[in-house]
Amino acid sequence: MHKSERLFQLVNYLRSRRLAVSADTLAQAFNVSVRTIYRDIQDLQSSGVSIVGEPGVGYMLSNADLPPLMFTLPELQTLMLGSKMVSQWTDPLFCEHAASALRKIEAVIPAPMKQALDDFPIMVARFGFDEQSKASIQIVRQAIELKQRVLLTYCDAKNESSQREIEPLGMVFWGGKWTLLAFCCLRNDYREFRIDRMQNAQLLEQPFVTTSTKSMNHYVELVRARYRDEC
């Protein structure tokens, strides 16, 4: 384990403990010498982490508030990539949250890390995710959270348009396409609807409830069982 990773894990270890932990216990937990633990504690204290204690007594965090820079570079790159994907493939509200998260990360990282993030050679492009799709995904996501029905105008693969009243249960991203899983009130069964084929989505005031036989988890169980039977 690299030192930076050990320091990160050491802080997490202390955070999970309510009482002081001895240097011997920490040394055993991280498979290092007691002297190394003493040096690590001093390094963390020098960087602003609120660790209190002394040799022979033990160490603990004095509060739960930690400096924001407790991420490794690969972790920051992963967070940045995820935020970029959210900003390109979700609705305007999630885009705003993703941009806000990126601004907070960029505001607190040191210069060397910021340069490494700026040079991160992975981009997220958006093709075919138009304004109508953004509007539709925002409505159905809101309906999922509020458990309210949606009146949906939908164009199927045969280019035939129909209107359905549905109960949105969840969404799946297939790498370029979002699919809404819903309970169709007309068919009285599960149905899948591609977000990019929605012509109009209207949030209704009528609420619905999920049950053990009408939910995202239940649908996933049915799909898994079907594939097991086919195999």
mmCIF file of N, CA and C in Angstrom, residues 95-156:
data_model
loop_
_atom_site.group_PDB
_atom_site.id
_atom_site.type_symbol
_atom_site.label_atom_id
_atom_site.label_comp_id
_atom_site.label_asym_id
_atom_site.label_seq_id
_atom_site.Cartn_x
_atom_site.Cartn_y
_atom_site.Cartn_z
ATOM 1 N N CYS A 95 -27.676 17.844 -14.305
ATOM 2 C CA CYS A 95 -26.529 18.517 -14.922
ATOM 3 C C CYS A 95 -26.004 19.621 -14.007
ATOM 4 N N GLU A 96 -26.935 20.370 -13.439
ATOM 5 C CA GLU A 96 -26.557 21.457 -12.533
ATOM 6 C C GLU A 96 -25.865 20.919 -11.291
ATOM 7 N N HIS A 97 -26.402 19.815 -10.734
ATOM 8 C CA HIS A 97 -25.777 19.205 -9.554
ATOM 9 C C HIS A 97 -24.375 18.699 -9.883
ATOM 10 N N ALA A 98 -24.214 18.083 -11.057
ATOM 11 C CA ALA A 98 -22.906 17.566 -11.463
ATOM 12 C C ALA A 98 -21.901 18.704 -11.621
ATOM 13 N N ALA A 99 -22.321 19.794 -12.257
ATOM 14 C CA ALA A 99 -21.436 20.942 -12.439
ATOM 15 C C ALA A 99 -21.042 21.549 -11.096
ATOM 16 N N SER A 100 -21.995 21.599 -10.164
ATOM 17 C CA SER A 100 -21.716 22.130 -8.835
ATOM 18 C C SER A 100 -20.702 21.259 -8.106
ATOM 19 N N ALA A 101 -20.854 19.947 -8.232
ATOM 20 C CA ALA A 101 -19.914 19.027 -7.592
ATOM 21 C C ALA A 101 -18.509 19.198 -8.163
ATOM 22 N N LEU A 102 -18.412 19.348 -9.493
ATOM 23 C CA LEU A 102 -17.104 19.540 -10.125
ATOM 24 C C LEU A 102 -16.449 20.838 -9.652
ATOM 25 N N ARG A 103 -17.245 21.892 -9.532
ATOM 26 C CA ARG A 103 -16.689 23.170 -9.070
ATOM 27 C C ARG A 103 -16.137 23.049 -7.652
ATOM 28 N N LYS A 104 -16.840 22.311 -6.792
ATOM 29 C CA LYS A 104 -16.380 22.135 -5.410
ATOM 30 C C LYS A 104 -15.086 21.335 -5.371
ATOM 31 N N ILE A 105 -14.993 20.304 -6.204
ATOM 32 C CA ILE A 105 -13.775 19.495 -6.247
ATOM 33 C C ILE A 105 -12.600 20.328 -6.740
ATOM 34 N N GLU A 106 -12.828 21.066 -7.833
ATOM 35 C CA GLU A 106 -11.747 21.859 -8.423
ATOM 36 C C GLU A 106 -11.290 22.989 -7.505
ATOM 37 N N ALA A 107 -12.191 23.450 -6.641
ATOM 38 C CA ALA A 107 -11.848 24.579 -5.765
ATOM 39 C C ALA A 107 -10.910 24.187 -4.635
ATOM 40 N N VAL A 108 -10.828 22.898 -4.317
ATOM 41 C CA VAL A 108 -10.059 22.500 -3.138
ATOM 42 C C VAL A 108 -8.859 21.618 -3.450
ATOM 43 N N ILE A 109 -8.700 21.203 -4.681
ATOM 44 C CA ILE A 109 -7.565 20.325 -4.976
ATOM 45 C C ILE A 109 -6.296 21.132 -5.167
ATOM 46 N N PRO A 110 -5.132 20.586 -4.795
ATOM 47 C CA PRO A 110 -3.865 21.307 -4.980
ATOM 48 C C PRO A 110 -3.504 21.414 -6.453
ATOM 49 N N ALA A 111 -2.592 22.314 -6.757
ATOM 50 C CA ALA A 111 -2.234 22.595 -8.151
ATOM 51 C C ALA A 111 -1.759 21.363 -8.925
ATOM 52 N N PRO A 112 -0.882 20.519 -8.360
ATOM 53 C CA PRO A 112 -0.441 19.342 -9.140
ATOM 54 C C PRO A 112 -1.592 18.417 -9.517
ATOM 55 N N MET A 113 -2.515 18.203 -8.581
ATOM 56 C CA MET A 113 -3.656 17.353 -8.877
ATOM 57 C C MET A 113 -4.578 17.999 -9.897
ATOM 58 N N LYS A 114 -4.750 19.315 -9.784
ATOM 59 C CA LYS A 114 -5.617 20.012 -10.730
ATOM 60 C C LYS A 114 -5.069 19.903 -12.145
ATOM 61 N N GLN A 115 -3.752 20.021 -12.283
ATOM 62 C CA GLN A 115 -3.149 19.898 -13.602
ATOM 63 C C GLN A 115 -3.335 18.494 -14.158
ATOM 64 N N ALA A 116 -3.214 17.487 -13.289
ATOM 65 C CA ALA A 116 -3.407 16.100 -13.719
ATOM 66 C C ALA A 116 -4.844 15.861 -14.158
ATOM 67 N N LEU A 117 -5.802 16.489 -13.474
ATOM 68 C CA LEU A 117 -7.205 16.361 -13.862
ATOM 69 C C LEU A 117 -7.476 17.082 -15.174
ATOM 70 N N ASP A 118 -6.837 18.257 -15.348
ATOM 71 C CA ASP A 118 -7.017 19.001 -16.602
ATOM 72 C C ASP A 118 -6.483 18.216 -17.792
ATOM 73 N N ASP A 119 -5.438 17.425 -17.532
ATOM 74 C CA ASP A 119 -4.815 16.644 -18.604
ATOM 75 C C ASP A 119 -5.447 15.265 -18.760
ATOM 76 N N PHE A 120 -6.472 14.966 -17.991
ATOM 77 C CA PHE A 120 -7.113 13.646 -18.034
ATOM 78 C C PHE A 120 -7.709 13.416 -19.428
ATOM 79 N N PRO A 121 -7.173 12.446 -20.204
ATOM 80 C CA PRO A 121 -7.539 12.321 -21.622
ATOM 81 C C PRO A 121 -8.789 11.493 -21.878
ATOM 82 N N ILE A 122 -9.835 11.705 -21.118
ATOM 83 C CA ILE A 122 -11.102 10.994 -21.343
ATOM 84 C C ILE A 122 -12.217 12.023 -21.432
ATOM 85 N N MET A 123 -12.955 11.996 -22.530
ATOM 86 C CA MET A 123 -14.052 12.930 -22.737
ATOM 87 C C MET A 123 -15.370 12.166 -22.821
ATOM 88 N N VAL A 124 -16.440 12.880 -22.595
ATOM 89 C CA VAL A 124 -17.778 12.298 -22.703
ATOM 90 C C VAL A 124 -18.553 13.108 -23.728
ATOM 91 N N ALA A 125 -18.892 12.471 -24.829
ATOM 92 C CA ALA A 125 -19.639 13.155 -25.883
ATOM 93 C C ALA A 125 -21.125 12.851 -25.757
ATOM 94 N N ARG A 126 -21.937 13.742 -26.321
ATOM 95 C CA ARG A 126 -23.390 13.550 -26.296
ATOM 96 C C ARG A 126 -23.907 13.595 -27.728
ATOM 97 N N PHE A 127 -24.430 12.467 -28.177
ATOM 98 C CA PHE A 127 -25.005 12.375 -29.511
ATOM 99 C C PHE A 127 -26.426 11.837 -29.399
ATOM 100 N N GLY A 128 -27.378 12.535 -29.987
ATOM 101 C CA GLY A 128 -28.745 12.041 -30.011
ATOM 102 C C GLY A 128 -29.540 12.293 -28.750
ATOM 103 N N PHE A 129 -28.937 12.968 -27.773
ATOM 104 C CA PHE A 129 -29.671 13.260 -26.541
ATOM 105 C C PHE A 129 -30.126 14.714 -26.610
ATOM 106 N N ASP A 130 -31.288 14.920 -27.222
ATOM 107 C CA ASP A 130 -31.750 16.266 -27.523
ATOM 108 C C ASP A 130 -32.532 16.872 -26.364
ATOM 109 N N GLU A 131 -33.042 18.084 -26.588
ATOM 110 C CA GLU A 131 -33.761 18.803 -25.545
ATOM 111 C C GLU A 131 -35.054 18.086 -25.146
ATOM 112 N N GLN A 132 -35.721 17.432 -26.117
ATOM 113 C CA GLN A 132 -36.934 16.695 -25.797
ATOM 114 C C GLN A 132 -36.632 15.537 -24.851
ATOM 115 N N SER A 133 -35.522 14.854 -25.087
ATOM 116 C CA SER A 133 -35.123 13.752 -24.209
ATOM 117 C C SER A 133 -34.801 14.266 -22.809
ATOM 118 N N LYS A 134 -34.130 15.423 -22.750
ATOM 119 C CA LYS A 134 -33.823 16.020 -21.447
ATOM 120 C C LYS A 134 -35.095 16.340 -20.672
ATOM 121 N N ALA A 135 -36.072 16.916 -21.378
ATOM 122 C CA ALA A 135 -37.336 17.275 -20.722
ATOM 123 C C ALA A 135 -38.071 16.024 -20.264
ATOM 124 N N SER A 136 -38.075 14.981 -21.099
ATOM 125 C CA SER A 136 -38.788 13.748 -20.751
ATOM 126 C C SER A 136 -38.154 13.062 -19.551
ATOM 127 N N ILE A 137 -36.822 13.011 -19.543
ATOM 128 C CA ILE A 137 -36.155 12.308 -18.461
ATOM 129 C C ILE A 137 -36.347 13.035 -17.130
ATOM 130 N N GLN A 138 -36.434 14.351 -17.177
ATOM 131 C CA GLN A 138 -36.656 15.100 -15.943
ATOM 132 C C GLN A 138 -38.046 14.810 -15.385
ATOM 133 N N ILE A 139 -39.044 14.726 -16.256
ATOM 134 C CA ILE A 139 -40.416 14.455 -15.804
ATOM 135 C C ILE A 139 -40.540 13.045 -15.244
ATOM 136 N N VAL A 140 -40.011 12.055 -15.960
ATOM 137 C CA VAL A 140 -40.162 10.677 -15.486
ATOM 138 C C VAL A 140 -39.333 10.439 -14.220
ATOM 139 N N ARG A 141 -38.186 11.099 -14.112
ATOM 140 C CA ARG A 141 -37.399 10.955 -12.882
ATOM 141 C C ARG A 141 -38.147 11.547 -11.695
ATOM 142 N N GLN A 142 -38.792 12.677 -11.925
ATOM 143 C CA GLN A 142 -39.603 13.285 -10.873
ATOM 144 C C GLN A 142 -40.763 12.375 -10.503
ATOM 145 N N ALA A 143 -41.377 11.757 -11.513
ATOM 146 C CA ALA A 143 -42.498 10.856 -11.256
ATOM 147 C C ALA A 143 -42.058 9.638 -10.457
ATOM 148 N N ILE A 144 -40.855 9.129 -10.737
ATOM 149 C CA ILE A 144 -40.329 7.987 -9.992
ATOM 150 C C ILE A 144 -40.134 8.360 -8.525
ATOM 151 N N GLU A 145 -39.570 9.538 -8.280
ATOM 152 C CA GLU A 145 -39.310 9.976 -6.916
ATOM 153 C C GLU A 145 -40.594 10.236 -6.146
ATOM 154 N N LEU A 146 -41.577 10.857 -6.811
ATOM 155 C CA LEU A 146 -42.827 11.221 -6.152
ATOM 156 C C LEU A 146 -43.861 10.098 -6.182
ATOM 157 N N LYS A 147 -43.587 9.050 -6.993
ATOM 158 C CA LYS A 147 -44.543 7.957 -7.190
ATOM 159 C C LYS A 147 -45.885 8.508 -7.687
ATOM 160 N N GLN A 148 -45.799 9.215 -8.826
ATOM 161 C CA GLN A 148 -46.993 9.748 -9.470
ATOM 162 C C GLN A 148 -47.053 9.247 -10.908
ATOM 163 N N ARG A 149 -48.272 9.052 -11.388
ATOM 164 C CA ARG A 149 -48.462 8.549 -12.742
ATOM 165 C C ARG A 149 -48.068 9.589 -13.790
ATOM 166 N N VAL A 150 -47.813 9.093 -14.992
ATOM 167 C CA VAL A 150 -47.437 9.945 -16.119
ATOM 168 C C VAL A 150 -48.310 9.597 -17.309
ATOM 169 N N LEU A 151 -48.783 10.626 -17.994
ATOM 170 C CA LEU A 151 -49.489 10.447 -19.264
ATOM 171 C C LEU A 151 -48.448 10.587 -20.367
ATOM 172 N N LEU A 152 -48.231 9.507 -21.097
ATOM 173 C CA LEU A 152 -47.120 9.447 -22.026
ATOM 174 C C LEU A 152 -47.596 9.272 -23.463
ATOM 175 N N THR A 153 -47.062 10.099 -24.353
ATOM 176 C CA THR A 153 -47.245 9.911 -25.790
ATOM 177 C C THR A 153 -45.955 9.312 -26.324
ATOM 178 N N TYR A 154 -46.077 8.120 -26.937
ATOM 179 C CA TYR A 154 -44.884 7.332 -27.256
ATOM 180 C C TYR A 154 -44.909 6.853 -28.700
ATOM 181 N N CYS A 155 -43.759 6.914 -29.336
ATOM 182 C CA CYS A 155 -43.609 6.431 -30.711
ATOM 183 C C CYS A 155 -42.772 5.154 -30.677
ATOM 184 N N ASP A 156 -43.343 4.023 -31.092
ATOM 185 C CA ASP A 156 -42.644 2.738 -30.989
ATOM 186 C C ASP A 156 -41.699 2.520 -32.174
#
